[in-house]
PDB file of C-alpha atoms in Angstrom:
ATOM      1  CA  UNK A 181      24.179 -67.619  16.611  1.00  0.00           C
ATOM      2  CA  UNK A 182      20.675 -65.997  16.489  1.00  0.00           C
ATOM      3  CA  UNK A 183      18.641 -65.093  19.448  1.00  0.00           C
ATOM      4  CA  UNK A 184      14.984 -64.999  19.232  1.00  0.00           C
ATOM      5  CA  UNK A 185      12.482 -63.435  21.804  1.00  0.00           C
ATOM      6  CA  UNK A 186       8.788 -63.747  21.610  1.00  0.00           C
ATOM      7  CA  UNK A 187       6.271 -61.446  23.176  1.00  0.00           C
ATOM      8  CA  UNK A 188       2.508 -60.874  23.062  1.00  0.00           C
ATOM      9  CA  UNK A 189       1.169 -63.962  24.345  1.00  0.00           C
ATOM     10  CA  UNK A 190      -1.626 -64.191  26.843  1.00  0.00           C
ATOM     11  CA  UNK A 191      -5.132 -65.218  27.650  1.00  0.00           C
ATOM     12  CA  UNK A 192      -8.047 -64.453  25.329  1.00  0.00           C
ATOM     13  CA  UNK A 193     -11.578 -65.539  24.805  1.00  0.00           C
ATOM     14  CA  UNK A 194     -12.485 -67.528  21.843  1.00  0.00           C
ATOM     15  CA  UNK A 195     -13.155 -65.398  18.784  1.00  0.00           C
ATOM     16  CA  UNK A 196     -10.727 -62.745  20.024  1.00  0.00           C
ATOM     17  CA  UNK A 197      -7.464 -61.510  18.326  1.00  0.00           C
ATOM     18  CA  UNK A 198      -4.003 -61.600  19.588  1.00  0.00           C
ATOM     19  CA  UNK A 199      -0.620 -60.520  18.036  1.00  0.00           C
ATOM     20  CA  UNK A 200       2.678 -62.155  18.622  1.00  0.00           C
ATOM     21  CA  UNK A 201       5.964 -60.516  17.935  1.00  0.00           C
ATOM     22  CA  UNK A 202       9.407 -61.868  17.773  1.00  0.00           C
ATOM     23  CA  UNK A 203      12.660 -59.749  17.656  1.00  0.00           C
ATOM     24  CA  UNK A 204      15.901 -61.217  16.486  1.00  0.00           C
ATOM     25  CA  UNK A 205      19.459 -60.378  17.365  1.00  0.00           C
ATOM     26  CA  UNK A 206      22.997 -61.939  16.950  1.00  0.00           C
ATOM     27  CA  UNK A 207      23.906 -63.155  13.562  1.00  0.00           C
ATOM     28  CA  UNK A 208      21.180 -61.804  11.380  1.00  0.00           C
ATOM     29  CA  UNK A 209      23.255 -61.140   8.332  1.00  0.00           C
ATOM     30  CA  UNK A 210      21.493 -63.794   6.386  1.00  0.00           C
ATOM     31  CA  UNK A 211      18.223 -64.114   4.510  1.00  0.00           C
ATOM     32  CA  UNK A 212      16.622 -66.251   7.198  1.00  0.00           C
ATOM     33  CA  UNK A 213      13.299 -67.946   6.725  1.00  0.00           C
ATOM     34  CA  UNK A 214      11.171 -67.190   9.705  1.00  0.00           C
ATOM     35  CA  UNK A 215       8.151 -68.875  11.134  1.00  0.00           C
ATOM     36  CA  UNK A 216       6.108 -69.790  14.213  1.00  0.00           C
ATOM     37  CA  UNK A 217       5.615 -73.281  15.719  1.00  0.00           C
ATOM     38  CA  UNK A 218       3.206 -74.286  18.458  1.00  0.00           C
ATOM     39  CA  UNK A 219       3.062 -77.115  20.798  1.00  0.00           C
ATOM     40  CA  UNK A 220       0.409 -78.096  23.242  1.00  0.00           C
ATOM     41  CA  UNK A 221       0.979 -80.529  26.173  1.00  0.00           C
ATOM     42  CA  UNK A 222       0.860 -84.021  24.868  1.00  0.00           C
ATOM     43  CA  UNK A 223       0.668 -83.058  21.233  1.00  0.00           C
ATOM     44  CA  UNK A 224       3.187 -82.959  18.456  1.00  0.00           C
ATOM     45  CA  UNK A 225       4.973 -79.693  17.516  1.00  0.00           C
ATOM     46  CA  UNK A 226       3.183 -77.961  14.655  1.00  0.00           C
ATOM     47  CA  UNK A 227       4.549 -75.679  12.036  1.00  0.00           C
ATOM     48  CA  UNK A 228       1.910 -72.955  11.915  1.00  0.00           C
ATOM     49  CA  UNK A 229       3.129 -70.167   9.456  1.00  0.00           C
ATOM     50  CA  UNK A 230       6.397 -69.414   7.646  1.00  0.00           C
ATOM     51  CA  UNK A 231       7.639 -66.533   5.533  1.00  0.00           C
ATOM     52  CA  UNK A 232      10.684 -66.029   3.366  1.00  0.00           C
ATOM     53  CA  UNK A 233      12.868 -62.840   3.684  1.00  0.00           C
ATOM     54  CA  UNK A 234      11.007 -60.940   0.961  1.00  0.00           C
ATOM     55  CA  UNK A 235       7.628 -62.559   1.695  1.00  0.00           C
ATOM     56  CA  UNK A 236       7.371 -64.340  -1.627  1.00  0.00           C
ATOM     57  CA  UNK A 237       7.050 -67.761   0.126  1.00  0.00           C
ATOM     58  CA  UNK A 238       4.410 -68.041   2.755  1.00  0.00           C
ATOM     59  CA  UNK A 239       3.016 -71.176   4.439  1.00  0.00           C
ATOM     60  CA  UNK A 240       0.092 -71.571   6.661  1.00  0.00           C
ATOM     61  CA  UNK A 241      -1.179 -74.790   8.337  1.00  0.00           C
ATOM     62  CA  UNK A 242      -4.519 -75.711   7.200  1.00  0.00           C
ATOM     63  CA  UNK A 243      -5.947 -75.246  10.660  1.00  0.00           C
ATOM     64  CA  UNK A 244      -5.073 -71.499  10.839  1.00  0.00           C
ATOM     65  CA  UNK A 245      -5.330 -70.503   7.133  1.00  0.00           C
ATOM     66  CA  UNK A 246      -7.610 -67.485   6.864  1.00  0.00           C
ATOM     67  CA  UNK A 247      -7.329 -66.565  10.623  1.00  0.00           C
ATOM     68  CA  UNK A 248      -3.693 -66.022  11.003  1.00  0.00           C
ATOM     69  CA  UNK A 249      -1.396 -63.668   9.301  1.00  0.00           C
ATOM     70  CA  UNK A 250       2.369 -63.835   9.301  1.00  0.00           C
ATOM     71  CA  UNK A 251       4.414 -60.835   8.379  1.00  0.00           C
ATOM     72  CA  UNK A 252       7.957 -59.398   9.002  1.00  0.00           C
ATOM     73  CA  UNK A 253       9.800 -56.136   9.206  1.00  0.00           C
ATOM     74  CA  UNK A 254      13.333 -56.836   8.262  1.00  0.00           C
ATOM     75  CA  UNK A 255      14.620 -53.323   8.978  1.00  0.00           C
ATOM     76  CA  UNK A 256      13.505 -53.710  12.598  1.00  0.00           C
ATOM     77  CA  UNK A 257      14.300 -57.475  12.629  1.00  0.00           C
ATOM     78  CA  UNK A 258      10.820 -58.240  13.726  1.00  0.00           C
ATOM     79  CA  UNK A 259       8.495 -61.097  12.955  1.00  0.00           C
ATOM     80  CA  UNK A 260       4.689 -60.910  13.698  1.00  0.00           C
ATOM     81  CA  UNK A 261       1.884 -63.200  13.956  1.00  0.00           C
ATOM     82  CA  UNK A 262      -1.569 -61.845  13.808  1.00  0.00           C
ATOM     83  CA  UNK A 263      -4.160 -64.277  15.104  1.00  0.00           C
ATOM     84  CA  UNK A 264      -7.879 -63.576  14.642  1.00  0.00           C
ATOM     85  CA  UNK A 265     -10.916 -65.704  15.524  1.00  0.00           C
ATOM     86  CA  UNK A 266      -9.031 -67.623  18.094  1.00  0.00           C
ATOM     87  CA  UNK A 267     -10.208 -70.993  19.098  1.00  0.00           C
ATOM     88  CA  UNK A 268      -9.583 -73.099  22.184  1.00  0.00           C
ATOM     89  CA  UNK A 269      -7.603 -75.540  20.055  1.00  0.00           C
ATOM     90  CA  UNK A 270      -5.131 -72.776  19.351  1.00  0.00           C
ATOM     91  CA  UNK A 271      -4.085 -72.889  22.850  1.00  0.00           C
ATOM     92  CA  UNK A 272      -0.340 -73.710  22.909  1.00  0.00           C
ATOM     93  CA  UNK A 273       3.153 -72.476  23.551  1.00  0.00           C
ATOM     94  CA  UNK A 274       4.142 -70.445  20.534  1.00  0.00           C
ATOM     95  CA  UNK A 275       7.801 -70.310  19.354  1.00  0.00           C
ATOM     96  CA  UNK A 276       9.494 -68.101  17.013  1.00  0.00           C
ATOM     97  CA  UNK A 277      11.895 -69.830  14.735  1.00  0.00           C
ATOM     98  CA  UNK A 278      14.668 -69.228  12.127  1.00  0.00           C
ATOM     99  CA  UNK A 279      15.822 -71.513   9.443  1.00  0.00           C
ATOM    100  CA  UNK A 280      18.496 -71.506   6.655  1.00  0.00           C
ATOM    101  CA  UNK A 281      15.973 -72.705   4.218  1.00  0.00           C
ATOM    102  CA  UNK A 282      12.237 -73.047   4.076  1.00  0.00           C
ATOM    103  CA  UNK A 283      12.435 -76.808   3.874  1.00  0.00           C
ATOM    104  CA  UNK A 284      13.998 -77.049   7.217  1.00  0.00           C
ATOM    105  CA  UNK A 285      10.721 -75.801   8.814  1.00  0.00           C
ATOM    106  CA  UNK A 286       8.863 -78.854   7.700  1.00  0.00           C
ATOM    107  CA  UNK A 287      10.687 -80.594  10.504  1.00  0.00           C
ATOM    108  CA  UNK A 288      12.035 -77.990  12.748  1.00  0.00           C
ATOM    109  CA  UNK A 289      14.374 -74.890  12.769  1.00  0.00           C
ATOM    110  CA  UNK A 290      18.028 -74.002  13.216  1.00  0.00           C
ATOM    111  CA  UNK A 291      17.183 -71.367  16.004  1.00  0.00           C
ATOM    112  CA  UNK A 292      14.280 -71.081  18.452  1.00  0.00           C
ATOM    113  CA  UNK A 293      12.886 -68.577  20.820  1.00  0.00           C
ATOM    114  CA  UNK A 294      11.798 -69.579  24.390  1.00  0.00           C
ATOM    115  CA  UNK A 295       8.175 -69.341  23.610  1.00  0.00           C
ATOM    116  CA  UNK A 296       5.231 -67.392  24.593  1.00  0.00           C
ATOM    117  CA  UNK A 297       2.049 -68.837  25.967  1.00  0.00           C
ATOM    118  CA  UNK A 298      -1.390 -68.411  24.217  1.00  0.00           C
ATOM    119  CA  UNK A 299      -4.346 -69.564  26.026  1.00  0.00           C
ATOM    120  CA  UNK A 300      -7.872 -69.291  24.446  1.00  0.00           C
ATOM    121  CA  UNK A 301     -10.799 -69.948  26.752  1.00  0.00           C
ATOM    122  CA  UNK A 302     -14.368 -70.783  25.499  1.00  0.00           C
TER     123      UNK A 302
END
């Protein structure tokens, strides 16, 4: 079992930055693919970014490409999401996620955090 805990969410004005963090614990002796999902009320869950263990495979949703940056610190078991130039449409609950393989993240994940709310005002 893997436990994931997000932090860093909050309220920010459009155009501003925000950095989300996720710390992993439990069974972490695996080369987990990590990523972030977001979901706004009434909307489908969206895979936002993903990153392989060594960072060789990175995915960004088209809506955030060029604005968001995913990174990880494996020694500290941390996953980050740097969000810049935030827009009101970025408002959502953001979830840290771990998957056994990157393909899983096209539809979901094996483990999920509880989420951290990001609210972008205009």
